[in-house]
Amino acid sequence: MNARPRHAIVEAIAPSQVQPGCAACHFDELNWCRAALGGQCGQTSIEPASIEQASHIVPARRIICRAQDLHDAVPIICRGWAASVVTLSDGSRQILSFLLPGDLVSTALLFESRSHCLVEAITEVQFRTFKRSGLKATLFKNPDLFEKLAQAWIEEKNRADQFIIDLGRRTADERIARLILNLSERLARRGMMPEPTTSSVVEMDFPLRQHHIADATGLTPVHVSKVLSEFRRNGLIKISDRTLTVLDPAGFHRVAHTR
Amino acid sequence: MNARPRHAIVEAIAPSQVQPGCAACHFDELNWCRAALGGQCGQTSIEPASIEQASHIVPARRIICRAQDLHDAVPIICRGWAASVVTLSDGSRQILSFLLPGDLVSTALLFESRSHCLVEAITEVQFRTFKRSGLKATLFKNPDLFEKLAQAWIEEKNRADQFIIDLGRRTADERIARLILNLSERLARRGMMPEPTTSSVVEMDFPLRQHHIADATGLTPVHVSKVLSEFRRNGLIKISDRTLTVLDPAGFHRVAHTR
DNA sequence: CGGCGACTTGAAACGTGTCAATTAGCGTGG
DNA sequence: CCACGCTAATTGACACGTTTCAAGTCGCCG
């Protein structure tokens, strides 16, 4: 029961179907996804079947993983955008992080089975799940892999810390500008930014609704709209058709970093 | 050069000098501190000298570890309160977390040598440092220890996430009340709350200045003062002589959680 | 066509920040 | 012993940023 059939798979994914995000996927670096996809495993041989559990595709707005649920599977985003969300008793929501292709939903899930927050698809999302037990075993056999996981964990924590600073000490304009720039940097690192069109103008996929921005920045959707309008009026950015263009990168960075 | 003299020690600490925080110290659980202190090492034998590097005592307000500095030592708080602080270019500060006895300054320091933020003593602080290399080696030899480290890491991340929610979605009153309650819970878990005096009234050491509260909650010291005055006026709390008393726990929790 | 969700815009309300004046506490040095 | 300067905290008046409420547009889909 170790060699052949991978059945729990919801939608079959051909081994050759590597997503754009895979290029920068931590787990691709770790040879896990690639191994699970049937590619060569590098020096360390890992049996894919013992680790990969399933691959899923969910439509936008669907829940990927519920808060408080117990899972013995660890999900990794392969395609699309998602968000970790907490809902307060009064109905207001806070997005803790946006998940892009290549992201582990939460590194904490490697060591505990209970998710602390809801994970929600923003676009259509494809993700794979891996068996925690198999993943952990592999980790302990490979200090190199482990070291890379630690880096991912540290990065997750750094993003959280930056987020705290943004929410605690920055104005609405700064928060929104920084959110956009952070996302664009993360996309760029994954090789997911469209080719630069004209000099210095940055263009990116931007599937977020304004209420997502509001939930992430601790603002109201109304105010987000006003700030974005102001950005547009000042020729800093342009949004149309789920694509965001930074027309004046220098000026936009000034808004974002400023203070 | 491995066996005998531990010299880098700034102030000698007798092996028997176990601090109150040690009871709940993650590293005591892990048998490290206790091992380094000369106690028995449990089932897993660890050579203290290869791990402990030094013990230090610094006065209030002194810097324990600077941002961007490189260290091959990992500091753990043994006594007193400290804070991880980030200073922005405009001079405003954000406290990312308060460090209590038993806390690793940052679990990230186990895997990277660069600290991302300043760590500052609030009271007089005693801390020990341990060699990263030795600590990591020990970790890998002991899955049990490792599992506990993972728990500490997860808790650190959960606190950060809660912090994000507080800053993003809660009012000044809620933030301040929650900060106080969080600290009291953390102290209680360490057995560091003074004995309950009268029924239901909670009393705790509270060395924070109002500017610490302001830096942690993303508010101004002036506003913190107003909120605390209001709490006092409503008979919720009392602060005097670096001691905080929650006079009306039920009411105070209502203020904190409410919404 | 009607309905719905996403977004926009304006006016008013509210919470928090800023500025300024004042008090209390504390260690230092005359 | 008191005067001094320093930091921490308090309080009030006012300014500003953000929220709330409300009305309205636009595009999309049944």
Coordinates of C-alpha atoms (C1' of nucleotides) in Angstrom, one line a residue:
Chain A
M1 CA 0.0 0.0 0.0
N2 CA 2.9 2.2 -0.4
A3 CA 3.8 2.0 -4.1
R4 CA 1.1 2.6 -6.5
P5 CA -2.3 4.2 -6.4
R6 CA -2.9 7.7 -5.2
H7 CA -6.6 7.8 -4.9
A8 CA -7.7 10.5 -2.4
I9 CA -7.0 12.9 -5.2
V10 CA -10.0 15.0 -5.9
E11 CA -9.0 16.3 -9.2
A12 CA -6.3 14.5 -11.1
I13 CA -3.2 16.6 -11.7
A14 CA -0.8 15.3 -14.3
P15 CA 2.8 15.1 -12.9
S16 CA 3.9 17.5 -15.6
Q17 CA 1.4 20.1 -14.5
V18 CA 3.8 22.4 -12.7
Q19 CA 2.3 25.7 -11.7
P20 CA 4.0 29.1 -12.0
G21 CA 4.2 29.4 -8.3
C22 CA 6.0 26.1 -8.0
A23 CA 9.2 27.8 -9.2
A24 CA 9.6 29.6 -5.9
C25 CA 7.7 27.1 -3.8
H26 CA 9.4 26.4 -0.5
F27 CA 8.3 22.8 -0.9
D28 CA 9.7 22.6 -4.4
E29 CA 13.0 23.8 -3.0
L30 CA 12.6 21.0 -0.5
N31 CA 11.9 18.6 -3.3
W32 CA 8.6 17.6 -1.8
C33 CA 6.2 18.9 -4.3
R34 CA 8.5 17.9 -7.1
A35 CA 8.9 14.5 -5.6
A36 CA 5.2 14.1 -5.1
L37 CA 4.6 15.2 -8.7
G38 CA 6.8 12.4 -9.9
G39 CA 9.9 14.4 -10.8
Q40 CA 13.3 13.4 -9.7
C41 CA 14.0 13.7 -6.0
G42 CA 17.5 15.1 -5.9
Q43 CA 20.0 13.4 -3.7
T44 CA 17.5 12.5 -1.0
S45 CA 15.1 9.9 -2.1
I46 CA 11.6 10.4 -0.7
E47 CA 8.6 8.2 -1.5
P48 CA 6.0 10.6 -2.8
A49 CA 3.0 8.3 -2.1
S50 CA 3.8 8.3 1.6
I51 CA 3.6 12.0 1.8
E52 CA 1.2 13.4 -0.7
Q53 CA -2.4 13.0 0.3
A54 CA -4.5 14.8 -2.2
S55 CA -4.7 17.7 -4.6
H56 CA -7.8 19.9 -4.6
I57 CA -9.2 22.7 -6.6
V58 CA -11.7 25.1 -5.0
P59 CA -13.6 28.0 -6.5
A60 CA -13.2 31.6 -5.2
R61 CA -14.7 32.4 -1.9
R62 CA -14.8 28.7 -0.8
I63 CA -13.3 27.7 2.5
I64 CA -10.1 25.7 2.4
C65 CA -9.7 25.0 6.0
R66 CA -12.0 25.9 8.9
A67 CA -10.8 27.3 12.3
Q68 CA -10.6 24.8 15.1
D69 CA -10.8 21.9 12.7
L70 CA -8.4 19.0 13.1
H71 CA -6.5 17.8 10.1
D72 CA -3.7 15.3 9.7
A73 CA -3.0 17.0 6.4
V74 CA -0.9 20.1 5.7
P75 CA -2.1 22.2 2.8
I76 CA 0.1 24.0 0.4
I77 CA -1.1 26.6 -2.1
C78 CA -0.2 25.7 -5.7
R79 CA -2.2 28.2 -7.7
G80 CA -4.4 31.2 -6.9
W81 CA -4.7 33.5 -3.9
A82 CA -6.1 32.8 -0.4
A83 CA -6.3 34.5 2.9
S84 CA -6.1 33.5 6.6
V85 CA -9.0 35.2 8.3
V86 CA -10.3 35.6 11.8
T87 CA -13.9 36.7 12.4
L88 CA -14.7 38.5 15.7
S89 CA -18.0 38.1 17.5
D90 CA -19.3 41.4 16.2
G91 CA -18.8 40.3 12.7
S92 CA -15.7 42.3 11.8
R93 CA -12.9 40.4 10.2
Q94 CA -9.1 40.6 10.2
I95 CA -7.0 39.0 7.6
L96 CA -3.8 37.7 9.1
S97 CA -2.0 36.9 5.9
F98 CA -2.5 36.5 2.2
L99 CA -1.4 33.1 0.8
L100 CA 0.2 33.0 -2.6
P101 CA 1.3 30.0 -4.6
G102 CA 4.1 28.1 -2.9
D103 CA 3.0 29.1 0.6
L104 CA 2.3 26.6 3.3
V105 CA -1.0 27.6 4.7
S106 CA 0.7 28.0 8.0
T107 CA 4.0 26.5 9.1
A108 CA 2.4 25.9 12.5
L109 CA 0.3 23.2 10.9
L110 CA 3.4 21.1 10.6
F111 CA 3.4 20.7 14.4
E112 CA -0.2 20.9 15.4
S113 CA -3.3 19.7 13.9
R114 CA -5.6 22.5 14.8
S115 CA -5.8 25.5 12.6
H116 CA -6.4 28.8 14.4
C117 CA -8.1 30.6 11.6
L118 CA -10.2 30.2 8.6
V119 CA -8.4 29.9 5.3
E120 CA -10.5 31.2 2.4
A121 CA -9.9 31.1 -1.3
I122 CA -9.8 34.6 -2.9
T123 CA -9.5 33.4 -6.5
E124 CA -9.9 29.8 -7.6
V125 CA -7.3 27.9 -5.7
Q126 CA -5.4 24.7 -6.3
F127 CA -3.7 23.3 -3.3
R128 CA -2.2 20.0 -2.3
T129 CA -2.2 18.4 1.1
F130 CA 0.6 16.3 2.6
K131 CA 0.5 13.9 5.5
R132 CA 1.9 15.6 8.5
S133 CA 3.5 12.4 9.8
G134 CA 5.3 11.8 6.6
L135 CA 6.4 15.4 6.3
K136 CA 7.8 15.5 9.8
A137 CA 9.6 12.2 9.4
T138 CA 11.2 13.5 6.2
L139 CA 12.2 16.7 8.0
F140 CA 14.0 14.9 10.7
K141 CA 16.0 12.8 8.3
N142 CA 17.2 15.9 6.3
P143 CA 18.8 18.7 8.2
D144 CA 19.0 20.7 5.0
L145 CA 15.3 20.5 4.4
F146 CA 14.8 21.4 8.0
E147 CA 17.0 24.4 7.7
K148 CA 14.8 25.7 4.8
L149 CA 11.7 25.1 6.7
A150 CA 13.1 27.2 9.5
Q151 CA 13.7 30.0 7.0
A152 CA 10.1 29.8 5.9
W153 CA 9.0 29.9 9.5
I154 CA 11.1 32.9 10.2
E155 CA 9.9 34.7 7.2
E156 CA 6.3 34.0 8.3
K157 CA 7.1 35.5 11.7
N158 CA 8.8 38.5 10.2
R159 CA 5.8 39.3 8.0
A160 CA 3.6 39.1 11.1
D161 CA 5.9 41.5 12.9
Q162 CA 5.9 43.9 10.0
F163 CA 2.2 43.7 10.0
I164 CA 2.0 44.6 13.7
I165 CA 4.1 47.7 13.0
D166 CA 2.0 48.7 10.1
L167 CA -1.3 48.3 12.1
G168 CA 0.2 49.9 15.2
R169 CA 2.0 52.9 13.8
R170 CA 1.0 53.7 10.2
T171 CA -1.7 55.7 8.6
A172 CA -4.3 54.3 6.2
D173 CA -2.3 55.5 3.1
E174 CA 0.8 53.9 4.3
R175 CA -0.8 50.6 5.2
I176 CA -2.5 50.2 1.9
A177 CA 0.5 51.2 -0.1
R178 CA 2.7 48.8 1.9
L179 CA 0.3 46.0 1.5
I180 CA 0.3 46.4 -2.3
L181 CA 4.1 46.7 -2.4
N182 CA 4.5 43.7 -0.2
L183 CA 2.3 41.6 -2.4
S184 CA 4.1 42.7 -5.5
E185 CA 7.5 41.8 -4.0
R186 CA 6.2 38.4 -3.0
L187 CA 4.9 37.8 -6.4
A188 CA 8.1 39.0 -8.0
R189 CA 10.1 36.6 -5.9
R190 CA 8.0 33.8 -7.3
G191 CA 8.4 34.9 -10.8
M192 CA 4.8 35.7 -11.0
M193 CA 4.9 39.3 -12.1
P194 CA 3.9 39.8 -15.8
E195 CA 6.8 41.0 -17.9
P196 CA 7.6 44.7 -17.4
T197 CA 5.8 46.6 -20.1
T198 CA 7.3 50.1 -20.2
S199 CA 10.2 51.3 -18.2
S200 CA 9.8 51.3 -14.4
V201 CA 6.0 50.8 -14.6
V202 CA 5.1 47.8 -12.5
E203 CA 2.1 45.7 -13.3
M204 CA 0.6 42.8 -11.4
D205 CA -2.3 40.5 -11.0
F206 CA -4.5 41.9 -8.3
P207 CA -7.6 39.8 -7.5
L208 CA -8.3 41.4 -4.1
R209 CA -11.6 43.2 -3.6
Q210 CA -11.5 46.4 -1.6
H211 CA -13.1 44.6 1.4
H212 CA -10.0 42.2 1.4
I213 CA -7.8 45.2 1.6
A214 CA -10.0 46.6 4.4
D215 CA -9.9 43.4 6.3
A216 CA -6.1 43.2 6.1
T217 CA -5.4 46.8 7.0
G218 CA -7.8 47.2 9.8
L219 CA -9.8 49.9 7.9
T220 CA -13.3 50.1 6.5
P221 CA -14.1 49.3 2.9
V222 CA -15.4 52.9 2.5
H223 CA -12.1 54.4 3.6
V224 CA -10.1 52.0 1.4
S225 CA -12.1 53.2 -1.5
K226 CA -11.3 56.8 -0.7
V227 CA -7.6 56.1 -0.3
L228 CA -7.3 54.2 -3.5
S229 CA -9.2 57.0 -5.3
E230 CA -6.7 59.4 -4.0
F231 CA -3.8 57.3 -5.2
R232 CA -5.4 57.1 -8.6
R233 CA -6.0 60.9 -8.6
N234 CA -2.4 61.4 -7.8
G235 CA -1.3 59.2 -10.7
L236 CA 0.3 56.7 -8.4
I237 CA -1.6 53.6 -9.4
K238 CA -4.2 52.3 -11.8
I239 CA -6.5 49.3 -11.2
S240 CA -8.6 47.8 -13.9
D241 CA -9.7 44.3 -14.7
R242 CA -8.1 42.7 -11.7
T243 CA -4.8 44.1 -12.7
L244 CA -2.9 46.8 -10.7
T245 CA -0.3 49.0 -12.2
V246 CA 2.0 51.1 -10.2
L247 CA 2.4 54.1 -12.5
D248 CA 4.9 56.0 -10.3
P249 CA 6.9 53.5 -8.3
A250 CA 9.1 56.2 -6.7
G251 CA 6.2 58.2 -5.6
F252 CA 4.4 55.1 -4.4
H253 CA 7.3 53.9 -2.3
R254 CA 7.5 57.4 -0.8
V255 CA 3.9 57.1 0.3
A256 CA 4.5 53.6 1.6
H257 CA 7.7 54.1 3.5
T258 CA 7.5 57.6 4.5
R259 CA 7.9 58.6 8.1
Chain B
M1 CA 38.7 23.6 26.2
N2 CA 35.4 22.0 26.7
A3 CA 35.4 20.6 30.2
R4 CA 36.2 23.1 32.9
P5 CA 36.0 26.8 33.2
R6 CA 33.0 28.8 32.3
H7 CA 34.5 32.2 32.2
A8 CA 32.5 34.5 30.0
I9 CA 30.0 34.7 32.9
V10 CA 29.5 38.3 33.8
E11 CA 28.0 37.8 37.2
A12 CA 28.3 34.4 38.8
I13 CA 25.0 32.6 39.5
A14 CA 25.0 29.8 42.0
P15 CA 23.5 26.6 40.6
S16 CA 21.0 26.7 43.3
Q17 CA 19.8 30.1 42.3
V18 CA 16.6 29.1 40.5
Q19 CA 14.3 32.0 39.7
P20 CA 10.6 32.1 40.0
G21 CA 10.1 32.1 36.3
C22 CA 12.2 29.0 35.9
A23 CA 9.3 26.9 37.0
A24 CA 7.5 27.6 33.8
C25 CA 10.6 28.1 31.7
H26 CA 10.3 26.4 28.3
F27 CA 14.0 25.7 28.6
D28 CA 13.6 24.3 32.0
E29 CA 11.0 21.9 30.6
L30 CA 13.6 21.1 28.0
N31 CA 16.0 20.4 30.8
W32 CA 18.5 22.9 29.4
C33 CA 18.5 25.6 31.9
R34 CA 18.4 23.1 34.7
A35 CA 21.2 21.2 33.1
A36 CA 23.2 24.3 32.7
L37 CA 22.5 25.1 36.3
G38 CA 24.0 21.8 37.4
G39 CA 20.7 20.1 38.2
Q40 CA 20.1 16.6 37.0
C41 CA 19.5 16.3 33.3
G42 CA 16.6 13.9 33.2
Q43 CA 16.9 10.9 30.9
T44 CA 18.8 12.7 28.2
S45 CA 22.3 13.6 29.3
I46 CA 23.5 17.0 28.1
E47 CA 26.8 18.6 28.8
P48 CA 26.0 22.0 30.3
A49 CA 29.3 23.5 29.5
S50 CA 28.9 23.0 25.8
I51 CA 25.7 24.9 25.7
E52 CA 25.6 27.6 28.3
Q53 CA 27.7 30.6 27.4
A54 CA 27.1 33.2 30.0
S55 CA 24.7 34.7 32.5
H56 CA 24.1 38.4 32.6
I57 CA 22.3 41.0 34.7
V58 CA 21.4 44.3 33.2
P59 CA 19.7 47.3 34.8
A60 CA 16.3 48.6 33.7
R61 CA 16.3 50.4 30.3
R62 CA 19.5 48.8 29.2
I63 CA 19.6 47.2 25.8
I64 CA 19.9 43.4 25.9
C65 CA 20.3 42.9 22.2
R66 CA 20.5 45.3 19.3
A67 CA 18.7 45.1 16.0
Q68 CA 20.8 43.8 13.1
D69 CA 23.5 42.5 15.4
L70 CA 24.9 39.1 14.8
H71 CA 25.1 36.8 17.8
D72 CA 26.1 33.1 18.1
A73 CA 24.3 33.2 21.4
V74 CA 20.6 32.7 22.2
P75 CA 19.3 34.7 25.2
I76 CA 16.7 33.5 27.6
I77 CA 15.1 35.7 30.2
C78 CA 15.5 34.4 33.7
R79 CA 14.2 37.3 35.8
G80 CA 12.6 40.6 35.1
W81 CA 10.6 42.0 32.2
A82 CA 11.9 43.0 28.8
A83 CA 10.4 44.1 25.4
S84 CA 11.2 43.6 21.8
V85 CA 11.0 47.0 20.2
V86 CA 11.1 48.4 16.7
T87 CA 11.8 52.1 16.2
L88 CA 10.6 53.8 13.0
S89 CA 12.4 56.5 11.2
D90 CA 10.1 59.2 12.6
G91 CA 11.0 58.1 16.1
S92 CA 7.8 56.3 16.9
R93 CA 8.2 52.9 18.5
Q94 CA 6.3 49.7 18.4
I95 CA 6.7 47.0 21.0
L96 CA 6.3 43.6 19.3
S97 CA 6.2 41.6 22.5
F98 CA 6.9 41.7 26.2
L99 CA 9.4 39.1 27.4
L100 CA 8.8 37.5 30.8
P101 CA 11.0 35.1 32.7
G102 CA 11.3 31.8 30.9
D103 CA 10.9 33.4 27.5
L104 CA 13.3 32.8 24.7
V105 CA 14.0 36.3 23.4
S106 CA 12.9 35.1 20.0
T107 CA 12.6 31.5 18.9
A108 CA 13.8 32.7 15.5
L109 CA 17.2 33.3 17.1
L110 CA 17.6 29.5 17.2
F111 CA 17.9 29.4 13.5
E112 CA 19.4 32.7 12.4
S113 CA 21.9 34.9 14.0
R114 CA 20.5 38.3 13.2
S115 CA 18.0 39.8 15.6
H116 CA 15.3 41.9 13.8
C117 CA 14.5 44.1 16.7
L118 CA 15.9 45.7 19.7
V119 CA 15.4 43.9 23.0
E120 CA 15.3 46.3 26.0
A121 CA 15.1 45.6 29.7
I122 CA 12.1 47.1 31.4
T123 CA 13.1 46.2 34.9
E124 CA 16.4 44.9 35.9
V125 CA 16.8 41.7 33.9
Q126 CA 18.8 38.5 34.4
F127 CA 19.3 36.4 31.3
R128 CA 21.4 33.6 30.2
T129 CA 22.8 33.0 26.7
F130 CA 23.3 29.6 25.1
K131 CA 25.4 28.6 22.2
R132 CA 23.2 28.3 19.1
S133 CA 25.2 25.4 17.7
G134 CA 25.0 23.4 20.9
L135 CA 21.3 24.1 21.3
K136 CA 20.5 23.1 17.8
A137 CA 22.6 19.9 18.0
T138 CA 20.7 19.0 21.2
L139 CA 17.4 19.6 19.5
F140 CA 18.1 17.3 16.7
K141 CA 19.1 14.5 19.0
N142 CA 15.9 14.8 21.0
P143 CA 12.6 14.8 19.2
D144 CA 10.8 15.4 22.5
L145 CA 12.7 18.5 23.1
F146 CA 12.1 19.5 19.6
E147 CA 8.3 19.0 19.9
K148 CA 8.3 21.4 22.9
L149 CA 10.3 24.0 21.0
A150 CA 7.7 23.8 18.3
Q151 CA 5.0 24.4 20.9
A152 CA 6.8 27.5 22.1
W153 CA 7.2 28.7 18.5
I154 CA 3.5 28.2 17.8
E155 CA 2.6 30.1 20.9
E156 CA 4.8 33.0 19.9
K157 CA 3.1 33.0 16.5
N158 CA -0.3 32.8 18.1
R159 CA 0.5 35.8 20.3
A160 CA 1.6 37.7 17.2
D161 CA -1.7 36.9 15.4
Q162 CA -3.8 37.9 18.4
F163 CA -1.8 41.1 18.5
I164 CA -2.6 41.8 14.8
I165 CA -6.3 41.3 15.6
D166 CA -6.1 43.7 18.5
L167 CA -4.4 46.4 16.6
G168 CA -6.5 46.0 13.5
R169 CA -9.9 45.7 15.0
R170 CA -10.1 46.8 18.6
T171 CA -10.6 50.1 20.4
A172 CA -8.1 51.7 22.7
D173 CA -10.0 50.4 25.8
E174 CA -10.1 46.9 24.5
R175 CA -6.4 46.9 23.5
I176 CA -5.3 48.1 26.9
A177 CA -7.5 45.8 28.9
R178 CA -6.5 42.8 26.8
L179 CA -2.8 43.7 27.1
I180 CA -3.2 43.7 30.9
L181 CA -5.1 40.5 31.0
N182 CA -2.7 38.7 28.6
L183 CA 0.2 39.7 30.8
S184 CA -1.6 38.5 33.9
E185 CA -2.4 35.1 32.3
R186 CA 1.2 34.7 31.2
L187 CA 2.4 35.5 34.7
A188 CA -0.1 33.2 36.3
R189 CA 1.0 30.3 34.0
R190 CA 4.5 30.9 35.4
G191 CA 3.4 30.9 38.9
M192 CA 4.4 34.5 39.2
M193 CA 1.2 36.0 40.5
P194 CA 1.2 37.0 44.1
E195 CA -1.1 35.0 46.3
P196 CA -4.7 36.0 45.8
T197 CA -5.6 38.4 48.6
T198 CA -9.4 38.7 48.8
S199 CA -11.8 36.7 46.8
S200 CA -11.7 37.3 43.0
V201 CA -9.5 40.4 43.2
V202 CA -6.4 39.8 41.0
E203 CA -3.2 41.5 41.9
M204 CA 0.0 41.4 39.9
D205 CA 3.5 43.0 39.5
F206 CA 3.2 45.7 36.9
P207 CA 6.5 47.4 36.1
L208 CA 5.3 48.9 32.8
R209 CA 5.3 52.6 32.3
Q210 CA 2.4 54.1 30.4
H211 CA 4.7 54.7 27.4
H212 CA 5.3 51.0 27.3
I213 CA 1.6 50.4 27.1
A214 CA 1.3 53.0 24.4
D215 CA 4.2 51.6 22.4
A216 CA 2.6 48.1 22.6
T217 CA -1.0 49.2 21.8
G218 CA -0.3 51.6 19.0
L219 CA -1.6 54.5 21.1
T220 CA -0.1 57.7 22.5
P221 CA 0.9 57.9 26.1
V222 CA -1.6 60.7 26.6
H223 CA -4.4 58.5 25.5
V224 CA -3.2 55.6 27.6
S225 CA -3.3 57.8 30.6
K226 CA -6.9 58.8 29.8
V227 CA -8.1 55.3 29.3
L228 CA -6.4 54.1 32.5
S229 CA -8.0 57.0 34.4
E230 CA -11.3 55.9 33.1
F231 CA -10.7 52.3 34.2
R232 CA -9.8 53.6 37.6
R233 CA -12.8 55.9 37.7
N234 CA -15.1 52.9 36.9
G235 CA -13.6 50.9 39.7
L236 CA -12.1 48.3 37.3
I237 CA -8.5 48.5 38.3
K238 CA -6.1 50.1 40.7
I239 CA -2.4 50.8 40.0
S240 CA 0.0 51.8 42.7
D241 CA 3.6 51.2 43.4
R242 CA 4.2 49.1 40.3
T243 CA 1.4 46.8 41.3
L244 CA -1.8 46.5 39.3
T245 CA -5.0 45.2 40.9
V246 CA -8.0 44.1 38.9
L247 CA -10.8 45.1 41.3
D248 CA -13.6 43.9 39.1
P249 CA -12.4 41.0 37.0
A250 CA -15.8 40.3 35.5
G251 CA -16.3 43.9 34.4
F252 CA -12.7 44.1 33.2
H253 CA -13.1 41.0 31.0
R254 CA -16.2 42.5 29.6
V255 CA -14.3 45.6 28.6
A256 CA -11.5 43.5 27.1
H257 CA -13.4 40.9 25.1
T258 CA -16.6 42.8 24.4
R259 CA -17.8 43.3 20.8
Chain C
dC1 C1' -36.0 44.1 -16.8
dG2 C1' -34.8 43.6 -11.9
dG3 C1' -31.7 42.5 -8.4
dC4 C1' -27.4 42.2 -6.4
dG5 C1' -22.6 43.0 -5.2
dA6 C1' -18.7 46.1 -5.7
dC7 C1' -17.4 50.5 -5.7
dT8 C1' -17.8 55.7 -5.2
dT9 C1' -18.9 60.0 -3.0
dG10 C1' -20.4 63.4 0.5
dA11 C1' -21.9 64.9 5.2
dA12 C1' -21.7 64.3 9.9
dA13 C1' -20.1 61.8 14.2
dC14 C1' -16.6 59.8 16.8
dG15 C1' -12.2 58.2 18.6
dT16 C1' -7.7 59.3 19.0
dG17 C1' -3.8 62.5 18.4
dT18 C1' -1.6 66.9 19.3
dC19 C1' -0.4 70.6 22.1
dA20 C1' 0.1 72.8 26.3
dA21 C1' 0.0 73.5 31.2
dT22 C1' 0.3 71.4 35.6
dT23 C1' 1.4 68.1 39.3
dA24 C1' 3.9 64.4 41.6
dG25 C1' 7.9 61.7 42.5
dC26 C1' 12.8 61.0 42.8
dG27 C1' 17.8 61.3 42.8
dT28 C1' 21.5 64.7 42.8
dG29 C1' 24.2 68.3 44.4
dG30 C1' 24.6 72.5 46.8
Chain D
dC1 C1' 17.8 70.4 54.4
dC2 C1' 16.1 72.4 50.3
dA3 C1' 16.6 73.6 45.2
dC4 C1' 17.0 71.7 41.1
dG5 C1' 16.1 69.1 37.0
dC6 C1' 14.4 65.1 35.2
dT7 C1' 10.8 61.7 34.0
dA8 C1' 6.1 60.0 34.5
dA9 C1' 1.5 61.0 34.7
dT10 C1' -2.7 63.9 34.5
dT11 C1' -6.1 67.0 32.4
dG12 C1' -8.4 70.1 29.0
dA13 C1' -9.1 72.2 24.4
dC14 C1' -8.7 71.5 19.9
dA15 C1' -7.4 69.2 15.4
dC16 C1' -7.3 65.5 12.4
dG17 C1' -8.1 60.8 10.5
dT18 C1' -11.2 57.4 10.2
dT19 C1' -15.9 55.5 10.7
dT20 C1' -20.7 55.7 10.0
dC21 C1' -24.6 56.5 7.5
dA22 C1' -26.7 57.4 3.3
dA23 C1' -27.5 57.9 -1.5
dG24 C1' -26.1 56.7 -6.0
dT25 C1' -23.5 54.5 -10.0
dC26 C1' -21.9 50.7 -12.6
dG27 C1' -21.5 46.0 -14.3
dC28 C1' -23.1 41.4 -14.2
dC29 C1' -26.4 37.7 -14.2
dG30 C1' -30.8 35.5 -13.7

